[in-house]
Short mmCIF file of C-alpha atoms in Angstrom, two decimals:
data_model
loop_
_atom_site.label_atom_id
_atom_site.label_comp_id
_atom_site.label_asym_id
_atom_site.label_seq_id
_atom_site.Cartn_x
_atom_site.Cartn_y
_atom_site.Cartn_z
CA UNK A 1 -3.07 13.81 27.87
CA UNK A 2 -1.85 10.50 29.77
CA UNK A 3 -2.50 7.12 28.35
CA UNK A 4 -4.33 6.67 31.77
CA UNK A 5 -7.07 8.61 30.20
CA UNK A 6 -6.95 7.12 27.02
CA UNK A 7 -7.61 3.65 28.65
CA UNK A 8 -10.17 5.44 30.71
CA UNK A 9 -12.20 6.67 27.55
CA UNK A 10 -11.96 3.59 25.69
CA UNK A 11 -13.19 1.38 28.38
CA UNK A 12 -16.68 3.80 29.15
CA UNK A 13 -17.00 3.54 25.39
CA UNK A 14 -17.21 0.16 25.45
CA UNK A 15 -19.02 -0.69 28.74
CA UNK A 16 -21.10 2.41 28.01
CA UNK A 17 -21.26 2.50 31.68
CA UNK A 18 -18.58 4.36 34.39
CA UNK A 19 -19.39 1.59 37.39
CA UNK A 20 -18.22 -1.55 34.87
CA UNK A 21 -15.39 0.80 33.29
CA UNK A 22 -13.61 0.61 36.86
CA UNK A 23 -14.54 -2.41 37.66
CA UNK A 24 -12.31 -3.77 33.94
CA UNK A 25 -10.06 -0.94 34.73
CA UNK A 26 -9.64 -2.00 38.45
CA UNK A 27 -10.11 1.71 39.39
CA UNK A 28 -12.69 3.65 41.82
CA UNK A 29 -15.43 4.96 39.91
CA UNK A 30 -14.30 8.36 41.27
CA UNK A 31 -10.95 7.88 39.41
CA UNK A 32 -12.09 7.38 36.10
CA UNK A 33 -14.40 10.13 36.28
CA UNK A 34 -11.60 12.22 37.42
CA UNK A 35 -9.90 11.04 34.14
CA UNK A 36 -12.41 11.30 31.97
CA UNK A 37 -13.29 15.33 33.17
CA UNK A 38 -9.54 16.20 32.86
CA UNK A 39 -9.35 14.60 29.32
CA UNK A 40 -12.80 16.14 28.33
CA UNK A 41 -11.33 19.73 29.20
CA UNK A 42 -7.83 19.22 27.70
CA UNK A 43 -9.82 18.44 24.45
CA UNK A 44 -12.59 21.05 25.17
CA UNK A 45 -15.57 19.13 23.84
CA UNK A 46 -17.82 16.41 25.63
CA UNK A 47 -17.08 13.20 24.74
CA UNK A 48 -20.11 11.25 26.21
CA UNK A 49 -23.87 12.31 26.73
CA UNK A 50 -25.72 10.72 29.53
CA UNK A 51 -28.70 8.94 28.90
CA UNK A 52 -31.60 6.19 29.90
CA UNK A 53 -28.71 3.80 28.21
CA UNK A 54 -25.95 4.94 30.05
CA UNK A 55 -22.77 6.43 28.58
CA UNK A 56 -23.53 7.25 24.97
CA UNK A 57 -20.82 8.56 23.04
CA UNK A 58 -21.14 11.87 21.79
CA UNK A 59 -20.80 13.18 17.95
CA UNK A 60 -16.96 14.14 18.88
CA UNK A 61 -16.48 11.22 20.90
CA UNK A 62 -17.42 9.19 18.21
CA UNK A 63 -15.03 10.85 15.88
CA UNK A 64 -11.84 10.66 18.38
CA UNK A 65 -12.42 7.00 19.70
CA UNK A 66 -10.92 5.46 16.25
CA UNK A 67 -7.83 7.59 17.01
CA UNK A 68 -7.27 6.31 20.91
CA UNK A 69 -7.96 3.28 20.33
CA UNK A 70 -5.10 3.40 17.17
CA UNK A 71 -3.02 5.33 19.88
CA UNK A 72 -3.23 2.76 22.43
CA UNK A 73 -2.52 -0.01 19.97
CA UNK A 74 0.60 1.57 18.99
CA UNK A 75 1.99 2.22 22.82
CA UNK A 76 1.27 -1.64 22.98
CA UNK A 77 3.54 -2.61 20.09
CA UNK A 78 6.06 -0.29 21.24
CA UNK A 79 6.10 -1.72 24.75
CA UNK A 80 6.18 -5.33 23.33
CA UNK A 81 9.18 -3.82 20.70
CA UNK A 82 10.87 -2.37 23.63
CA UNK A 83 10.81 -5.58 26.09
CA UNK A 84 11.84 -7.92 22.89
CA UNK A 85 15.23 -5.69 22.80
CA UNK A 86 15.45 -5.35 26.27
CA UNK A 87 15.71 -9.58 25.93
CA UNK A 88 17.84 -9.34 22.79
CA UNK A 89 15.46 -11.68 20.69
CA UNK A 90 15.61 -9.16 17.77
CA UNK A 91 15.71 -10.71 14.30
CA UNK A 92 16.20 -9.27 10.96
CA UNK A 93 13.86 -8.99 7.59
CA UNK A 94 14.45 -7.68 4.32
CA UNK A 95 11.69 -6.81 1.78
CA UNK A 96 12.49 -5.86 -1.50
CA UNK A 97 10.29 -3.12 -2.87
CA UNK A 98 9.91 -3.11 -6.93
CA UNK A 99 7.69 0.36 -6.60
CA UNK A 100 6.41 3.17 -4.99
CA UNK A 101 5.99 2.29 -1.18
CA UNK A 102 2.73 3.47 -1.18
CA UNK A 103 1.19 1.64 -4.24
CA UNK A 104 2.60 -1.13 -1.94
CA UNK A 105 0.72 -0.63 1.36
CA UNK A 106 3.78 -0.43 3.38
CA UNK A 107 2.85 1.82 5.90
CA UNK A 108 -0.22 -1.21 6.53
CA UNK A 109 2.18 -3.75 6.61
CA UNK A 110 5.03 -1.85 8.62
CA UNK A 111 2.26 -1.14 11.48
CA UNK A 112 0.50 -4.74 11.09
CA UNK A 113 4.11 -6.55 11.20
CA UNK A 114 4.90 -4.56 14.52
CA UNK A 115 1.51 -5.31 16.40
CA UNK A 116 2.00 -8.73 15.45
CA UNK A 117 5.73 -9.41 15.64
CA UNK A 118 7.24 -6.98 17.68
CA UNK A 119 10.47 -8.90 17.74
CA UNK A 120 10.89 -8.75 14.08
CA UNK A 121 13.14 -6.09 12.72
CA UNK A 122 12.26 -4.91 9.62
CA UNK A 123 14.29 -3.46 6.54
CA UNK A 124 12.58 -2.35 3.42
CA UNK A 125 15.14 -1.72 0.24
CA UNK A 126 14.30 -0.49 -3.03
CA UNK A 127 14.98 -3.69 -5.63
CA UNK A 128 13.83 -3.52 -8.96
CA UNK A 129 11.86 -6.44 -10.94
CA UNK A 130 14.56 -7.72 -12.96
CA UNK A 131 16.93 -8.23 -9.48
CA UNK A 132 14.83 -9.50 -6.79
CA UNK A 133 15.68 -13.47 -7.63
CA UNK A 134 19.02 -12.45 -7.95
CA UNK A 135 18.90 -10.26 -4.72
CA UNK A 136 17.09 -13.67 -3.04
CA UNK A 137 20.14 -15.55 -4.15
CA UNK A 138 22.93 -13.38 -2.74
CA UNK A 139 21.07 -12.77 0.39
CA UNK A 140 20.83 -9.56 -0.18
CA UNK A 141 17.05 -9.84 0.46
CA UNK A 142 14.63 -12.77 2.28
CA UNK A 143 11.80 -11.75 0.47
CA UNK A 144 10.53 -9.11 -2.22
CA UNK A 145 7.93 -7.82 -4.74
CA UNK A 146 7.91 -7.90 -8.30
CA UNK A 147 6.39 -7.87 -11.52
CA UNK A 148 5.15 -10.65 -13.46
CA UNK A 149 5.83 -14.42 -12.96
CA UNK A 150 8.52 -16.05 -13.91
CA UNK A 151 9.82 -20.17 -13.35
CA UNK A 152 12.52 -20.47 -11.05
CA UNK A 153 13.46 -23.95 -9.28
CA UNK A 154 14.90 -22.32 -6.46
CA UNK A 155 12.55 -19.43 -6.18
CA UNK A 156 8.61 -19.66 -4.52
CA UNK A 157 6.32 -17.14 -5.51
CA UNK A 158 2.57 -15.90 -4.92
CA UNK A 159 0.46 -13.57 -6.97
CA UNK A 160 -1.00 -10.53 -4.40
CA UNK A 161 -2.82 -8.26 -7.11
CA UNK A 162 -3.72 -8.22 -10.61
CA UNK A 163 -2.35 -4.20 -11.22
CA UNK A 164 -3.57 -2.92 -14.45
CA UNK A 165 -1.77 -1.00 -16.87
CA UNK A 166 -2.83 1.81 -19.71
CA UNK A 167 -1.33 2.83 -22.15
CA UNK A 168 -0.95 6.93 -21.70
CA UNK A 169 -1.01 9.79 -23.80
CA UNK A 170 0.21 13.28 -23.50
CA UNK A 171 -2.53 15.67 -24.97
CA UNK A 172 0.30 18.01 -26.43
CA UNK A 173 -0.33 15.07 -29.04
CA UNK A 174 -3.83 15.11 -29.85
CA UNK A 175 -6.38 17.45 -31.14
CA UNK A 176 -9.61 17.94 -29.49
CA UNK A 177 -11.69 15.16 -29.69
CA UNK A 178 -9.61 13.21 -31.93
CA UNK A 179 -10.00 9.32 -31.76
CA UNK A 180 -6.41 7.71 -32.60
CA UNK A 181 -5.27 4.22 -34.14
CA UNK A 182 -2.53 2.46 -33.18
CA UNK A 183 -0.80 3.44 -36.95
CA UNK A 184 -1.01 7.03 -35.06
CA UNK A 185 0.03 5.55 -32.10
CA UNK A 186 3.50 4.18 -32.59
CA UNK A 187 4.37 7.13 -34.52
CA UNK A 188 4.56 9.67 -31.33
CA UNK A 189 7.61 9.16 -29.49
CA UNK A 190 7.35 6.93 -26.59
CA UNK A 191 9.33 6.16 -23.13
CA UNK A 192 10.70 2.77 -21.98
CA UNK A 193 12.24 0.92 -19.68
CA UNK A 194 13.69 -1.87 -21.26
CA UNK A 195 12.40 -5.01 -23.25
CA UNK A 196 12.22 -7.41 -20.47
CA UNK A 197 9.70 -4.74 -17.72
CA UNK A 198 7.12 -6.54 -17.13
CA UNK A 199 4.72 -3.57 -18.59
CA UNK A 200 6.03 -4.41 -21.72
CA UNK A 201 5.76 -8.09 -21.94
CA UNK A 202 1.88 -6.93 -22.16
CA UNK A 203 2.95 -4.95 -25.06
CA UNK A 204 4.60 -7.74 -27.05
CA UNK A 205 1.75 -10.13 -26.35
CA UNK A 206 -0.80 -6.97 -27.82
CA UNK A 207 1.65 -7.04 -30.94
CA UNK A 208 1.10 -10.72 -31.72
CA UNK A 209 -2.00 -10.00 -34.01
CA UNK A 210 0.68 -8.21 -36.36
CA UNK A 211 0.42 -4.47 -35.26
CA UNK A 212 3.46 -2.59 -35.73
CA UNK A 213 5.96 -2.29 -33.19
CA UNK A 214 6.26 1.19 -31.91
CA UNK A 215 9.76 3.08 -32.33
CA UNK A 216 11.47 3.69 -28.89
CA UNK A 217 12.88 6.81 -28.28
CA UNK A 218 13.61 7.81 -24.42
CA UNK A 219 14.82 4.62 -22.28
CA UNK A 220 14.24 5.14 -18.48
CA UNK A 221 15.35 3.45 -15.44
CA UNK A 222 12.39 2.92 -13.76
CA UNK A 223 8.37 3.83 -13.41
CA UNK A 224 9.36 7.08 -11.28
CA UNK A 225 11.19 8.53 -14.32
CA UNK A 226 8.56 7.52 -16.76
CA UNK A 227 5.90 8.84 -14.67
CA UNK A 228 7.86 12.42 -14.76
CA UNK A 229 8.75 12.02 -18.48
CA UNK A 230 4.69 11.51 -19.09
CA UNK A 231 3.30 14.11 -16.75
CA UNK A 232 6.03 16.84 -18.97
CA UNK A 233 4.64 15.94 -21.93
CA UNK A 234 7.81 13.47 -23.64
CA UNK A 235 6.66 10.95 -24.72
CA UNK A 236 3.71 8.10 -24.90
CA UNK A 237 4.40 4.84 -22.50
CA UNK A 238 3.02 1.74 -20.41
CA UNK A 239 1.85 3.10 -16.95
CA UNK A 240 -0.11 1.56 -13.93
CA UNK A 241 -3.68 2.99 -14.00
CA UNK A 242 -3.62 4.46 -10.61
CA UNK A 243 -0.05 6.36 -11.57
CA UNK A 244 -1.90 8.02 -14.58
CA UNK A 245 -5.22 8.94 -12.62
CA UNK A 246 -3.75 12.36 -11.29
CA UNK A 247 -2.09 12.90 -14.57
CA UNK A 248 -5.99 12.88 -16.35
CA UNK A 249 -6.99 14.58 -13.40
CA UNK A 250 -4.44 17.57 -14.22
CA UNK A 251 -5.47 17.62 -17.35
CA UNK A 252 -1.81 16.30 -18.68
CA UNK A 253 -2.63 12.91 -20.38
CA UNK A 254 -5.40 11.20 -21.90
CA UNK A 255 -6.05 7.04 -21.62
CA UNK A 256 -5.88 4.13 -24.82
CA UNK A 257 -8.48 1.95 -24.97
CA UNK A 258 -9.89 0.94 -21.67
CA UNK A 259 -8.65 -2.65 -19.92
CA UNK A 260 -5.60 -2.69 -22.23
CA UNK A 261 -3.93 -5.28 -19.74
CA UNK A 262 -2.97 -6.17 -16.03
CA UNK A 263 0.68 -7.37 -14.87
CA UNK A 264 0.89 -9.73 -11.51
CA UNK A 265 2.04 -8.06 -8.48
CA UNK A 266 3.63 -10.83 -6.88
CA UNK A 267 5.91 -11.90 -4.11
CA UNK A 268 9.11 -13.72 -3.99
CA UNK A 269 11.22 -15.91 -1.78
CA UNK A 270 13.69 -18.90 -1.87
CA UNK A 271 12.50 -22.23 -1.83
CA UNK A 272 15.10 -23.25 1.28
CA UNK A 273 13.37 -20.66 3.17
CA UNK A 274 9.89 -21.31 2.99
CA UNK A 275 9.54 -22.67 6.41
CA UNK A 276 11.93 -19.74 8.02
CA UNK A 277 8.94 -17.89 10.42
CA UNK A 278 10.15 -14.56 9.15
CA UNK A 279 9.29 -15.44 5.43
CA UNK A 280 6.00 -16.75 6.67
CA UNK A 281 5.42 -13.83 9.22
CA UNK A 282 5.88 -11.25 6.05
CA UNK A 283 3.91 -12.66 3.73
CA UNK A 284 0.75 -13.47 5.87
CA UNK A 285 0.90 -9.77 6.67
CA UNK A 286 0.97 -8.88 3.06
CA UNK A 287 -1.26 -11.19 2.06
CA UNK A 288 -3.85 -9.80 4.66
CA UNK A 289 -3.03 -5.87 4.02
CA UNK A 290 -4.22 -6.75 0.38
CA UNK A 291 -6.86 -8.83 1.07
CA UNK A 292 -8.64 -6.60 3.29
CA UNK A 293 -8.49 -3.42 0.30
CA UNK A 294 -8.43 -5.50 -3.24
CA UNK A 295 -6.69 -3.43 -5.54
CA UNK A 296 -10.19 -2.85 -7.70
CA UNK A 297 -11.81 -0.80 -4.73
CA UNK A 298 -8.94 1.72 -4.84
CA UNK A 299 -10.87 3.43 -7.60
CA UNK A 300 -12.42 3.27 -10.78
CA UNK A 301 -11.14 5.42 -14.00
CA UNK A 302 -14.10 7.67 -15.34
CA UNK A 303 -14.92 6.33 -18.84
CA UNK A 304 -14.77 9.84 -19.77
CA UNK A 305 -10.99 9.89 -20.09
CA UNK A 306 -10.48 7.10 -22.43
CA UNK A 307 -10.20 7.63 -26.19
#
């Protein structure tokens, strides 16, 4: 398979006709349907039907177009990636990651950020809530995600998602069936991070209307090692939504009280560098690879699970 052909296939699918795909391609009609036969029998299926229309695509076609076209837009960034080094006008990003990558989106982002700016280097470190300003500060990072909100003089910030949180239960716990109070509640051991996560700001502001306070037991460094603490059965704790999902789905954990709360995902830079094109490069991207999947259509919790 050459890119040749790739072009080739593309360009029929779009002009739905081989005379005006070499004319755009600025190839002999012969050509192209010399390319377009060798890539059909390298992939053994047909991936155009002939009709009163001209060049319709054909049930496999349609299903491998999405894929060349991805394919050729990646060859494209690469070539523009390849001819910014070849000049030597590489620059340098850092984005500070407070989770999971893939809560995140980075793949999106990495592959959006290249298209777009193929002359911007990018470095992703791991940089949890409670360091990113100080991270911004010693230059350690240009720009990063974290929990919450905070005021900062020196520090710019913008909300990307509302992420919400659940409080989740281990059904070693519970009985069958069993509806449980918060009395209960706080009485089961639970996991934590430390007082000033973001997860459990949510749970101070919940403990305003007097409810007890429940009695910490297992501290952990970070959601990974709550997540794993949960899933074996430990302990009770703050979690995303989406990080418990599989854990109902395996049967592990049950869910407390439906929309219990929602932290900010947000974004963070210094104020000196708000005009610096890299800053503003990264967090258009971001702000589009959220905007184009809000962080409600990722899925919905059956009501089943909550007690």
């Amino acid at each position: 398979m050459h890119f040749s052909q790739l072009r080739t296939f593309v360009s029929i699918a779009r002009e739905k006709n081989l005379t005006r795909a070499a004319a755009a391609l600025n190839l002999s009609q012969s050509a192209v349907s010399t390319q377009l036969k060798g890539l059909e029998e390298q992939f053994g299926v047909a991936l155009f039907e002939r009709g009163a229309r001209g060049m319709e695509l054909s049930a496999a076609g349609g299903m491998l177009l999405r894929q060349a076209e991805e394919i050729l837009v990646a060859c494209s960034a690469m070539q523009r990636s390849a001819e910014a080094l070849s000049r030597g006008a590489t620059v340098s990003v850092s984005i500070g990651l407070n989770t999971d990558p893939t809560f995140l989106r980075i793949s999106a982002t990495n592959q959006r950020l290249s298209l777009l700016h193929a002359d911007l280097k990018i470095a992703f470190q791991s940089s949890e809530t409670a360091q990113t300003v100080d991270a911004l500060r010693n230059r350690i990072l240009d720009i990063g995600y974290f929990y919450g909100t905070f005021q900062e003089p020196d520090v710019l910030q913008q909300v990307i998602a509302q992420v919400p949180v659940c409080v989740a239960i281990p059904k070693k716990f519970l009985q069958d069936g069993q509806r449980i109070s918060w009395q209960t509640l706080v009485a089961l051991p639970w996991i934590w991070v430390n007082d000033q996560f973001p997860f459990y700001r949510v749970l101070a502001e919940r403990m305003e209307g007097g409810r007890q306070f429940p009695a910490r037991i297992v501290t952990a460094t970070n959601e990974q090692i709550v997540r794993e603490l949960v899933a074996s059965g430990q302990g009770v704790a703050l979690m995303r939504e989406d990080e418990a999902r599989p854990l109902v789905d395996e049967g592990r954990v049950v869910l407390w009280e439906q929309g219990w709360g929602t932290v900010p995902l947000s974004l963070c830079w210094l104020r000196e560098m708000d005009s610096d094109p890299r800053i503003a490069a990264v967090r258009d991207v971001i702000t589009y690879v959220w905007a184009d999947r809000p962080l409600d259509q990722d899925g919905v919790v059956d009501n089943s699970i909550w007690i």
